[in-house]
mmCIF file of C-alpha atoms in Angstrom:
data_model
loop_
_atom_site.group_PDB
_atom_site.id
_atom_site.type_symbol
_atom_site.label_atom_id
_atom_site.label_comp_id
_atom_site.label_asym_id
_atom_site.label_seq_id
_atom_site.Cartn_x
_atom_site.Cartn_y
_atom_site.Cartn_z
ATOM 1 C CA UNK K 3 -10.945 -11.726 4.005
ATOM 2 C CA UNK K 4 -9.799 -10.877 0.471
ATOM 3 C CA UNK K 5 -8.024 -13.682 -1.349
ATOM 4 C CA UNK K 6 -6.915 -14.100 -4.929
ATOM 5 C CA UNK K 7 -9.007 -17.237 -4.718
ATOM 6 C CA UNK K 8 -12.189 -15.918 -3.145
ATOM 7 C CA UNK K 9 -15.451 -17.749 -2.510
ATOM 8 C CA UNK K 10 -14.047 -21.212 -3.068
ATOM 9 C CA UNK K 11 -12.111 -20.369 -6.227
ATOM 10 C CA UNK K 12 -8.758 -22.090 -6.662
ATOM 11 C CA UNK K 13 -5.703 -19.858 -6.435
ATOM 12 C CA UNK K 14 -3.634 -19.556 -9.566
ATOM 13 C CA UNK K 15 -0.893 -21.707 -8.044
ATOM 14 C CA UNK K 16 -3.466 -24.256 -6.895
ATOM 15 C CA UNK K 17 -4.931 -24.273 -10.375
ATOM 16 C CA UNK K 18 -1.531 -25.010 -11.864
ATOM 17 C CA UNK K 19 -1.055 -27.942 -9.494
ATOM 18 C CA UNK K 20 -4.495 -29.369 -10.240
ATOM 19 C CA UNK K 21 -3.979 -29.148 -13.990
ATOM 20 C CA UNK K 22 -0.646 -30.943 -13.704
ATOM 21 C CA UNK K 23 -2.160 -33.676 -11.561
ATOM 22 C CA UNK K 24 -5.233 -34.262 -13.728
ATOM 23 C CA UNK K 25 -3.670 -34.071 -17.140
ATOM 24 C CA UNK K 26 0.042 -33.840 -17.755
ATOM 25 C CA UNK K 27 -0.617 -33.242 -21.451
ATOM 26 C CA UNK K 28 -2.556 -29.999 -21.018
ATOM 27 C CA UNK K 29 -0.351 -26.928 -20.807
ATOM 28 C CA UNK K 30 -1.214 -23.468 -19.582
ATOM 29 C CA UNK K 31 -0.128 -22.074 -22.959
ATOM 30 C CA UNK K 32 -2.931 -23.990 -24.691
ATOM 31 C CA UNK K 33 -5.409 -22.565 -22.217
ATOM 32 C CA UNK K 34 -4.194 -19.038 -22.908
ATOM 33 C CA UNK K 35 -4.462 -19.662 -26.670
ATOM 34 C CA UNK K 36 -8.084 -20.734 -26.280
ATOM 35 C CA UNK K 37 -8.888 -17.608 -24.276
ATOM 36 C CA UNK K 38 -7.474 -15.329 -26.948
ATOM 37 C CA UNK K 39 -10.256 -16.498 -29.264
ATOM 38 C CA UNK K 40 -12.883 -15.167 -26.868
ATOM 39 C CA UNK K 41 -13.973 -11.549 -26.596
ATOM 40 C CA UNK K 42 -12.467 -9.732 -23.631
ATOM 41 C CA UNK K 43 -15.041 -8.358 -21.213
ATOM 42 C CA UNK K 44 -14.590 -4.652 -20.522
ATOM 43 C CA UNK K 45 -14.065 -3.511 -16.945
ATOM 44 C CA UNK K 46 -15.456 -0.326 -15.419
ATOM 45 C CA UNK K 47 -14.522 1.478 -12.231
ATOM 46 C CA UNK K 48 -17.499 0.121 -10.317
ATOM 47 C CA UNK K 49 -16.435 -3.445 -11.129
ATOM 48 C CA UNK K 50 -13.184 -2.868 -9.230
ATOM 49 C CA UNK K 51 -14.534 -0.857 -6.287
ATOM 50 C CA UNK K 52 -15.538 -2.564 -3.042
ATOM 51 C CA UNK K 53 -18.876 -1.947 -1.346
ATOM 52 C CA UNK K 54 -19.589 1.469 0.178
ATOM 53 C CA UNK K 55 -19.290 -0.051 3.650
ATOM 54 C CA UNK K 56 -15.793 -1.381 2.946
ATOM 55 C CA UNK K 57 -14.751 1.904 1.348
ATOM 56 C CA UNK K 58 -16.069 3.944 4.274
ATOM 57 C CA UNK K 59 -14.113 1.764 6.694
ATOM 58 C CA UNK K 60 -10.915 2.716 4.891
ATOM 59 C CA UNK K 61 -11.856 6.389 4.589
ATOM 60 C CA UNK K 62 -12.605 6.549 8.298
ATOM 61 C CA UNK K 63 -9.248 4.954 9.112
ATOM 62 C CA UNK K 64 -7.477 7.545 6.986
ATOM 63 C CA UNK K 65 -9.500 10.344 8.670
ATOM 64 C CA UNK K 66 -9.030 13.993 7.709
ATOM 65 C CA UNK K 67 -5.251 13.490 7.692
ATOM 66 C CA UNK K 68 -5.685 11.215 4.651
ATOM 67 C CA UNK K 69 -3.126 8.818 6.111
ATOM 68 C CA UNK K 70 -3.032 5.050 6.542
ATOM 69 C CA UNK K 71 -0.282 3.777 8.825
ATOM 70 C CA UNK K 72 1.480 0.588 7.770
ATOM 71 C CA UNK K 73 3.711 -1.631 9.873
ATOM 72 C CA UNK K 74 6.112 -3.975 8.077
ATOM 73 C CA UNK K 75 6.702 -6.997 10.274
ATOM 74 C CA UNK K 76 10.465 -7.436 10.792
ATOM 75 C CA UNK K 77 9.990 -11.180 11.280
ATOM 76 C CA UNK K 78 9.433 -13.673 14.087
ATOM 77 C CA UNK K 79 6.014 -12.242 14.966
ATOM 78 C CA UNK K 80 2.887 -14.373 15.230
ATOM 79 C CA UNK K 81 0.486 -14.023 12.312
ATOM 80 C CA UNK K 82 -3.214 -13.848 13.084
ATOM 81 C CA UNK K 83 -5.255 -15.764 10.517
ATOM 82 C CA UNK K 84 -8.899 -16.744 10.427
ATOM 83 C CA UNK K 85 -9.543 -20.336 11.554
ATOM 84 C CA UNK K 86 -5.882 -20.806 12.362
ATOM 85 C CA UNK K 87 -5.059 -23.484 14.920
ATOM 86 C CA UNK K 88 -3.285 -21.616 17.716
ATOM 87 C CA UNK K 89 -0.889 -24.538 18.195
ATOM 88 C CA UNK K 90 0.277 -24.071 14.596
ATOM 89 C CA UNK K 91 0.321 -20.281 14.488
ATOM 90 C CA UNK K 92 2.918 -19.236 11.911
ATOM 91 C CA UNK K 93 5.489 -16.517 12.495
ATOM 92 C CA UNK K 94 6.355 -13.837 9.992
ATOM 93 C CA UNK K 95 9.535 -14.152 7.980
ATOM 94 C CA UNK K 96 12.119 -11.383 7.998
ATOM 95 C CA UNK K 97 11.752 -9.630 4.631
ATOM 96 C CA UNK K 98 14.747 -9.815 2.367
ATOM 97 C CA UNK K 99 16.179 -6.547 1.066
ATOM 98 C CA UNK K 100 14.441 -6.863 -2.298
ATOM 99 C CA UNK K 101 11.122 -7.434 -0.504
ATOM 100 C CA UNK K 102 11.596 -4.381 1.709
ATOM 101 C CA UNK K 103 12.458 -2.476 -1.453
ATOM 102 C CA UNK K 104 9.318 -3.300 -3.442
ATOM 103 C CA UNK K 105 7.068 -2.742 -0.413
ATOM 104 C CA UNK K 106 8.501 0.672 0.428
ATOM 105 C CA UNK K 107 8.887 1.747 -3.178
ATOM 106 C CA UNK K 108 5.250 1.104 -3.991
ATOM 107 C CA UNK K 109 3.642 2.530 -0.844
ATOM 108 C CA UNK K 110 5.442 5.786 -1.664
ATOM 109 C CA UNK K 111 4.709 5.610 -5.391
ATOM 110 C CA UNK K 112 0.948 5.143 -5.076
ATOM 111 C CA UNK K 113 0.689 8.386 -3.092
ATOM 112 C CA UNK K 114 1.761 10.259 -6.228
ATOM 113 C CA UNK K 115 -1.478 9.125 -7.869
ATOM 114 C CA UNK K 116 -4.085 9.328 -5.091
ATOM 115 C CA UNK K 117 -4.841 11.766 -2.292
ATOM 116 C CA UNK K 118 -3.645 9.429 0.438
ATOM 117 C CA UNK K 119 -0.422 8.978 2.349
ATOM 118 C CA UNK K 120 0.741 5.481 3.209
ATOM 119 C CA UNK K 121 3.043 5.989 6.164
ATOM 120 C CA UNK K 122 5.379 3.331 7.506
ATOM 121 C CA UNK K 123 5.401 3.160 11.304
ATOM 122 C CA UNK K 124 7.701 1.193 13.583
ATOM 123 C CA UNK K 125 5.188 0.710 16.392
ATOM 124 C CA UNK K 126 2.796 -2.123 15.565
ATOM 125 C CA UNK K 127 0.126 -0.710 17.890
ATOM 126 C CA UNK K 128 -0.031 2.502 15.842
ATOM 127 C CA UNK K 129 -0.649 0.690 12.556
ATOM 128 C CA UNK K 130 -3.900 0.540 10.613
ATOM 129 C CA UNK K 131 -2.558 -2.380 8.587
ATOM 130 C CA UNK K 132 0.236 -4.894 9.114
ATOM 131 C CA UNK K 133 2.333 -6.125 6.168
ATOM 132 C CA UNK K 134 3.764 -9.620 6.472
ATOM 133 C CA UNK K 135 6.054 -11.898 4.496
ATOM 134 C CA UNK K 136 4.458 -15.276 5.206
ATOM 135 C CA UNK K 137 6.741 -18.319 5.514
ATOM 136 C CA UNK K 138 4.145 -20.732 4.092
ATOM 137 C CA UNK K 139 3.183 -21.018 0.413
ATOM 138 C CA UNK K 140 -0.132 -19.796 -1.035
ATOM 139 C CA UNK K 141 -0.883 -17.290 1.712
ATOM 140 C CA UNK K 142 -1.286 -14.167 -0.435
ATOM 141 C CA UNK K 143 -4.258 -12.337 1.027
ATOM 142 C CA UNK K 144 -5.679 -9.392 2.890
ATOM 143 C CA UNK K 145 -7.174 -10.848 6.059
ATOM 144 C CA UNK K 146 -8.743 -8.297 8.386
ATOM 145 C CA UNK K 147 -5.935 -5.758 8.859
ATOM 146 C CA UNK K 148 -3.079 -8.013 7.750
ATOM 147 C CA UNK K 149 -1.681 -8.018 4.208
ATOM 148 C CA UNK K 150 0.243 -11.219 3.593
ATOM 149 C CA UNK K 151 2.539 -12.245 0.748
ATOM 150 C CA UNK K 152 4.104 -15.696 0.799
ATOM 151 C CA UNK K 153 7.863 -15.755 0.560
ATOM 152 C CA UNK K 154 7.570 -18.402 -2.158
ATOM 153 C CA UNK K 155 5.079 -16.427 -4.267
ATOM 154 C CA UNK K 156 6.242 -15.893 -7.816
ATOM 155 C CA UNK K 157 8.754 -18.727 -7.712
ATOM 156 C CA UNK K 158 8.484 -21.440 -10.331
ATOM 157 C CA UNK K 159 7.714 -25.087 -9.592
ATOM 158 C CA UNK K 160 8.528 -26.740 -7.317
ATOM 159 C CA UNK K 161 9.516 -23.775 -5.137
ATOM 160 C CA UNK K 162 6.112 -22.043 -5.042
ATOM 161 C CA UNK K 163 4.819 -24.981 -2.980
ATOM 162 C CA UNK K 164 7.948 -25.425 -0.870
ATOM 163 C CA UNK K 165 7.033 -25.636 2.833
ATOM 164 C CA UNK K 166 10.534 -24.660 3.956
ATOM 165 C CA UNK K 167 11.016 -21.012 2.936
ATOM 166 C CA UNK K 168 14.783 -21.314 3.311
ATOM 167 C CA UNK K 169 14.827 -23.663 0.323
ATOM 168 C CA UNK K 170 12.914 -21.317 -1.980
ATOM 169 C CA UNK K 171 15.000 -19.917 -4.823
ATOM 170 C CA UNK K 172 14.123 -16.589 -6.443
ATOM 171 C CA UNK K 173 15.436 -15.057 -9.645
ATOM 172 C CA UNK K 174 14.730 -11.677 -11.248
ATOM 173 C CA UNK K 175 11.534 -12.946 -12.899
ATOM 174 C CA UNK K 176 10.084 -14.465 -9.731
ATOM 175 C CA UNK K 177 10.926 -11.328 -7.760
ATOM 176 C CA UNK K 178 9.110 -9.203 -10.345
ATOM 177 C CA UNK K 179 6.103 -11.506 -10.143
ATOM 178 C CA UNK K 180 6.012 -11.330 -6.342
ATOM 179 C CA UNK K 181 6.014 -7.545 -6.598
ATOM 180 C CA UNK K 182 2.896 -7.741 -8.787
ATOM 181 C CA UNK K 183 1.237 -10.049 -6.262
ATOM 182 C CA UNK K 184 1.965 -7.463 -3.566
ATOM 183 C CA UNK K 185 0.421 -4.737 -5.738
ATOM 184 C CA UNK K 186 -2.694 -6.884 -6.097
ATOM 185 C CA UNK K 187 -3.051 -7.261 -2.329
ATOM 186 C CA UNK K 188 -2.235 -3.577 -1.804
ATOM 187 C CA UNK K 189 -5.101 -2.842 -4.185
ATOM 188 C CA UNK K 190 -7.414 -4.741 -1.836
ATOM 189 C CA UNK K 191 -6.064 -2.767 1.116
ATOM 190 C CA UNK K 192 -6.924 0.442 -0.744
ATOM 191 C CA UNK K 193 -10.458 -0.659 -1.591
ATOM 192 C CA UNK K 194 -10.241 -2.558 -4.869
ATOM 193 C CA UNK K 195 -11.893 -5.917 -5.534
ATOM 194 C CA UNK K 196 -11.690 -8.632 -8.185
ATOM 195 C CA UNK K 197 -13.786 -7.936 -11.303
ATOM 196 C CA UNK K 198 -15.717 -11.153 -10.553
ATOM 197 C CA UNK K 199 -16.638 -10.302 -6.921
ATOM 198 C CA UNK K 200 -20.427 -10.031 -6.736
ATOM 199 C CA UNK K 201 -21.131 -9.069 -3.115
ATOM 200 C CA UNK K 202 -21.665 -5.405 -3.962
ATOM 201 C CA UNK K 203 -23.977 -6.189 -6.889
ATOM 202 C CA UNK K 204 -21.709 -5.365 -9.836
ATOM 203 C CA UNK K 205 -19.180 -7.480 -11.663
ATOM 204 C CA UNK K 206 -17.555 -7.656 -15.087
ATOM 205 C CA UNK K 207 -17.170 -11.435 -15.390
ATOM 206 C CA UNK K 208 -18.611 -14.431 -13.587
ATOM 207 C CA UNK K 209 -15.285 -15.854 -12.453
ATOM 208 C CA UNK K 210 -11.552 -15.343 -12.792
ATOM 209 C CA UNK K 211 -11.217 -17.655 -15.815
ATOM 210 C CA UNK K 212 -13.552 -15.595 -18.022
ATOM 211 C CA UNK K 213 -11.396 -13.497 -20.381
ATOM 212 C CA UNK K 214 -11.422 -9.822 -19.410
ATOM 213 C CA UNK K 215 -9.492 -6.637 -19.989
ATOM 214 C CA UNK K 216 -6.215 -6.308 -18.132
ATOM 215 C CA UNK K 217 -6.341 -5.165 -14.523
ATOM 216 C CA UNK K 218 -3.996 -5.720 -11.606
ATOM 217 C CA UNK K 219 -7.033 -6.990 -9.697
ATOM 218 C CA UNK K 220 -7.814 -9.765 -12.169
ATOM 219 C CA UNK K 221 -6.141 -12.807 -13.647
ATOM 220 C CA UNK K 222 -4.788 -11.401 -16.910
ATOM 221 C CA UNK K 223 -1.134 -10.392 -16.623
ATOM 222 C CA UNK K 224 -1.349 -10.699 -12.854
ATOM 223 C CA UNK K 225 1.548 -13.118 -12.717
ATOM 224 C CA UNK K 226 3.456 -11.957 -15.782
ATOM 225 C CA UNK K 227 6.120 -10.001 -13.934
ATOM 226 C CA UNK K 228 6.193 -7.768 -17.030
ATOM 227 C CA UNK K 229 3.978 -4.843 -16.065
ATOM 228 C CA UNK K 230 5.149 -3.955 -12.574
ATOM 229 C CA UNK K 231 2.388 -1.467 -11.849
ATOM 230 C CA UNK K 232 -1.367 -0.960 -11.943
ATOM 231 C CA UNK K 233 -3.340 -0.653 -15.152
ATOM 232 C CA UNK K 234 -4.988 2.675 -15.997
ATOM 233 C CA UNK K 235 -8.401 1.351 -14.953
ATOM 234 C CA UNK K 236 -6.995 0.383 -11.531
ATOM 235 C CA UNK K 237 -5.604 3.890 -10.975
ATOM 236 C CA UNK K 238 -8.917 5.419 -12.087
ATOM 237 C CA UNK K 239 -10.780 3.241 -9.582
ATOM 238 C CA UNK K 240 -8.371 4.214 -6.795
ATOM 239 C CA UNK K 241 -8.736 7.894 -7.656
ATOM 240 C CA UNK K 242 -12.502 7.470 -7.590
ATOM 241 C CA UNK K 243 -12.155 6.292 -3.970
ATOM 242 C CA UNK K 244 -9.424 8.608 -2.669
ATOM 243 C CA UNK K 245 -9.346 11.493 -5.099
ATOM 244 C CA UNK K 246 -6.547 12.392 -7.465
ATOM 245 C CA UNK K 247 -3.244 13.644 -6.110
ATOM 246 C CA UNK K 248 -2.350 17.176 -7.242
ATOM 247 C CA UNK K 249 1.436 17.107 -7.280
ATOM 248 C CA UNK K 250 3.864 20.029 -7.356
ATOM 249 C CA UNK K 251 7.641 19.622 -7.427
ATOM 250 C CA UNK K 252 10.057 21.985 -5.710
ATOM 251 C CA UNK K 253 13.791 22.235 -6.273
ATOM 252 C CA UNK K 254 16.038 21.532 -3.314
ATOM 253 C CA UNK K 255 15.119 20.026 0.040
ATOM 254 C CA UNK K 256 12.064 20.702 2.165
ATOM 255 C CA UNK K 257 14.199 22.281 4.886
ATOM 256 C CA UNK K 258 15.223 24.960 2.356
ATOM 257 C CA UNK K 259 11.664 26.281 2.649
ATOM 258 C CA UNK K 260 9.474 27.871 5.292
ATOM 259 C CA UNK K 261 5.833 26.884 5.681
ATOM 260 C CA UNK K 262 3.007 29.193 6.698
ATOM 261 C CA UNK K 263 -0.467 28.766 8.130
ATOM 262 C CA UNK K 264 -2.533 31.304 6.178
ATOM 263 C CA UNK K 265 -5.728 30.610 8.149
ATOM 264 C CA UNK K 266 -8.978 28.919 7.143
ATOM 265 C CA UNK K 267 -7.090 25.678 6.427
ATOM 266 C CA UNK K 268 -4.930 27.390 3.830
ATOM 267 C CA UNK K 269 -1.168 27.069 3.792
ATOM 268 C CA UNK K 270 1.782 28.516 1.946
ATOM 269 C CA UNK K 271 5.446 27.915 1.236
ATOM 270 C CA UNK K 272 8.401 30.210 0.647
ATOM 271 C CA UNK K 273 12.008 29.422 -0.193
ATOM 272 C CA UNK K 274 14.435 30.713 2.419
ATOM 273 C CA UNK K 275 15.850 33.058 -0.232
ATOM 274 C CA UNK K 276 12.480 33.893 -1.734
ATOM 275 C CA UNK K 277 10.455 37.084 -1.447
ATOM 276 C CA UNK K 278 6.887 35.825 -1.661
ATOM 277 C CA UNK K 279 4.719 33.072 -0.216
ATOM 278 C CA UNK K 280 3.383 30.514 -2.674
ATOM 279 C CA UNK K 281 -0.143 29.454 -1.627
ATOM 280 C CA UNK K 282 -0.669 25.694 -1.697
ATOM 281 C CA UNK K 283 -4.089 25.983 -3.294
ATOM 282 C CA UNK K 284 -5.254 22.748 -4.868
ATOM 283 C CA UNK K 285 -1.986 20.956 -4.047
ATOM 284 C CA UNK K 286 -2.121 17.600 -2.244
ATOM 285 C CA UNK K 287 1.494 16.407 -2.577
ATOM 286 C CA UNK K 288 4.712 18.434 -2.490
ATOM 287 C CA UNK K 289 7.816 16.774 -3.926
ATOM 288 C CA UNK K 290 11.283 17.759 -2.737
ATOM 289 C CA UNK K 291 14.684 16.244 -3.394
ATOM 290 C CA UNK K 292 14.844 14.368 -0.074
ATOM 291 C CA UNK K 293 11.180 13.628 0.653
ATOM 292 C CA UNK K 294 7.536 14.179 -0.244
ATOM 293 C CA UNK K 295 5.143 16.086 2.010
ATOM 294 C CA UNK K 296 1.384 15.689 2.001
ATOM 295 C CA UNK K 297 -0.487 18.905 2.632
ATOM 296 C CA UNK K 298 -3.226 17.273 4.696
ATOM 297 C CA UNK K 299 -1.165 14.912 6.853
ATOM 298 C CA UNK K 300 2.264 16.566 7.061
ATOM 299 C CA UNK K 301 1.569 20.302 6.852
ATOM 300 C CA UNK K 302 -1.993 20.665 8.111
ATOM 301 C CA UNK K 303 -1.370 17.839 10.596
ATOM 302 C CA UNK K 304 1.453 19.882 12.118
ATOM 303 C CA UNK K 305 -0.182 23.324 12.174
ATOM 304 C CA UNK K 306 -3.438 21.930 13.591
ATOM 305 C CA UNK K 307 -1.574 21.074 16.801
ATOM 306 C CA UNK K 308 -0.424 24.642 17.403
ATOM 307 C CA UNK K 309 -3.154 26.290 19.457
ATOM 308 C CA UNK K 310 -1.514 29.668 20.070
ATOM 309 C CA UNK K 311 1.682 31.693 20.052
ATOM 310 C CA UNK K 312 2.518 31.340 23.747
ATOM 311 C CA UNK K 313 0.856 28.003 24.461
ATOM 312 C CA UNK K 314 2.875 24.858 25.137
ATOM 313 C CA UNK K 315 2.251 23.787 21.562
ATOM 314 C CA UNK K 316 3.412 27.151 20.198
ATOM 315 C CA UNK K 317 6.584 27.069 22.274
ATOM 316 C CA UNK K 318 7.428 23.548 21.197
ATOM 317 C CA UNK K 319 6.704 24.379 17.556
ATOM 318 C CA UNK K 320 9.219 27.229 17.633
ATOM 319 C CA UNK K 321 11.790 25.188 19.570
ATOM 320 C CA UNK K 322 11.442 22.224 17.203
ATOM 321 C CA UNK K 323 11.736 24.514 14.196
ATOM 322 C CA UNK K 324 14.822 26.257 15.609
ATOM 323 C CA UNK K 325 16.523 23.020 16.665
ATOM 324 C CA UNK K 326 15.994 20.995 13.507
ATOM 325 C CA UNK K 327 15.720 23.855 10.996
ATOM 326 C CA UNK K 328 12.663 22.350 9.362
ATOM 327 C CA UNK K 329 8.918 22.029 9.626
ATOM 328 C CA UNK K 330 8.128 19.672 12.528
ATOM 329 C CA UNK K 331 6.680 16.327 11.508
ATOM 330 C CA UNK K 332 3.234 15.798 13.110
ATOM 331 C CA UNK K 333 4.136 12.732 15.168
ATOM 332 C CA UNK K 334 7.388 14.234 16.445
ATOM 333 C CA UNK K 335 5.703 17.498 17.395
ATOM 334 C CA UNK K 336 2.866 15.642 19.125
ATOM 335 C CA UNK K 337 5.397 13.648 21.149
ATOM 336 C CA UNK K 338 7.315 16.710 22.344
ATOM 337 C CA UNK K 339 4.198 18.725 23.106
ATOM 338 C CA UNK K 340 2.993 15.844 25.271
ATOM 339 C CA UNK K 341 6.302 15.546 27.090
ATOM 340 C CA UNK K 342 6.582 19.292 27.643
ATOM 341 C CA UNK K 343 2.998 19.728 28.839
ATOM 342 C CA UNK K 344 3.261 16.776 31.244
ATOM 343 C CA UNK K 345 6.539 18.045 32.688
ATOM 344 C CA UNK K 346 8.409 14.944 31.533
ATOM 345 C CA UNK K 347 10.877 17.011 29.476
#
């Protein structure tokens, strides 16, 4: 379980409540002023990278397709939590449009930086990870395969502790802050840890309150709502895990192009009005006007299913291509090959 408040540490919201209770005269601004007088600890890639075992678990899930499948709970689904009393099992909240927006925007955006595709699926059983908007406050965490963000996260007092999510009020600042909280938890999903986590033997600071250089995985600027993305050190750590995305942009839509299997796991692309095939050497992500395609998951994942010209898979590949006038998507092609081979369709 990966929490903002790990190993008995208070969450930031909990900390705020405790400070208010113990001493109404002490403000968070004074605390920040005191920290500015201390030297910031530097953070290296290894300080933000989980143990090799945790990283390998994620790499194995992504497999050679370099894809992690994410399911966004549409609401009213039971949430599995460690040590949760079954009688009080919470149910996911239907994400609001702005929550759907920041989730989808960022799972697409991160794939422009790392050699990994985060794919949204609609079948929960197909998912590697489940993304949930939690109705209860202070539930921001990655627990097993469930990434949770509380609906009230980011909201100012008293709404960040409001037990009834329908009463929580969000403004532009609180929405921006909740987006940053999601990015923090997404970092955990992708293999990043807090710079004070010591289980893997390396750490930059002893605990979250020690002043340290800015990182989305730490305390500094985590709840500012001003940054809206990862710091450079976070991206470097992610690229150390997944590799760097090599991106090439193409004009027009993907269906304006034809794709070719050149053999030996090499592929090419040619515009429908072009004269030559452009080899996709060293490219991991292809950007078109209407969508992005990953070479490993979308292109290789499709061609790997075609076992021969006159096999069932070859016939369905040609039929799919002729019917939809585009490269088949791997899941769609797999579905139709299965149906055709079984005699269902």
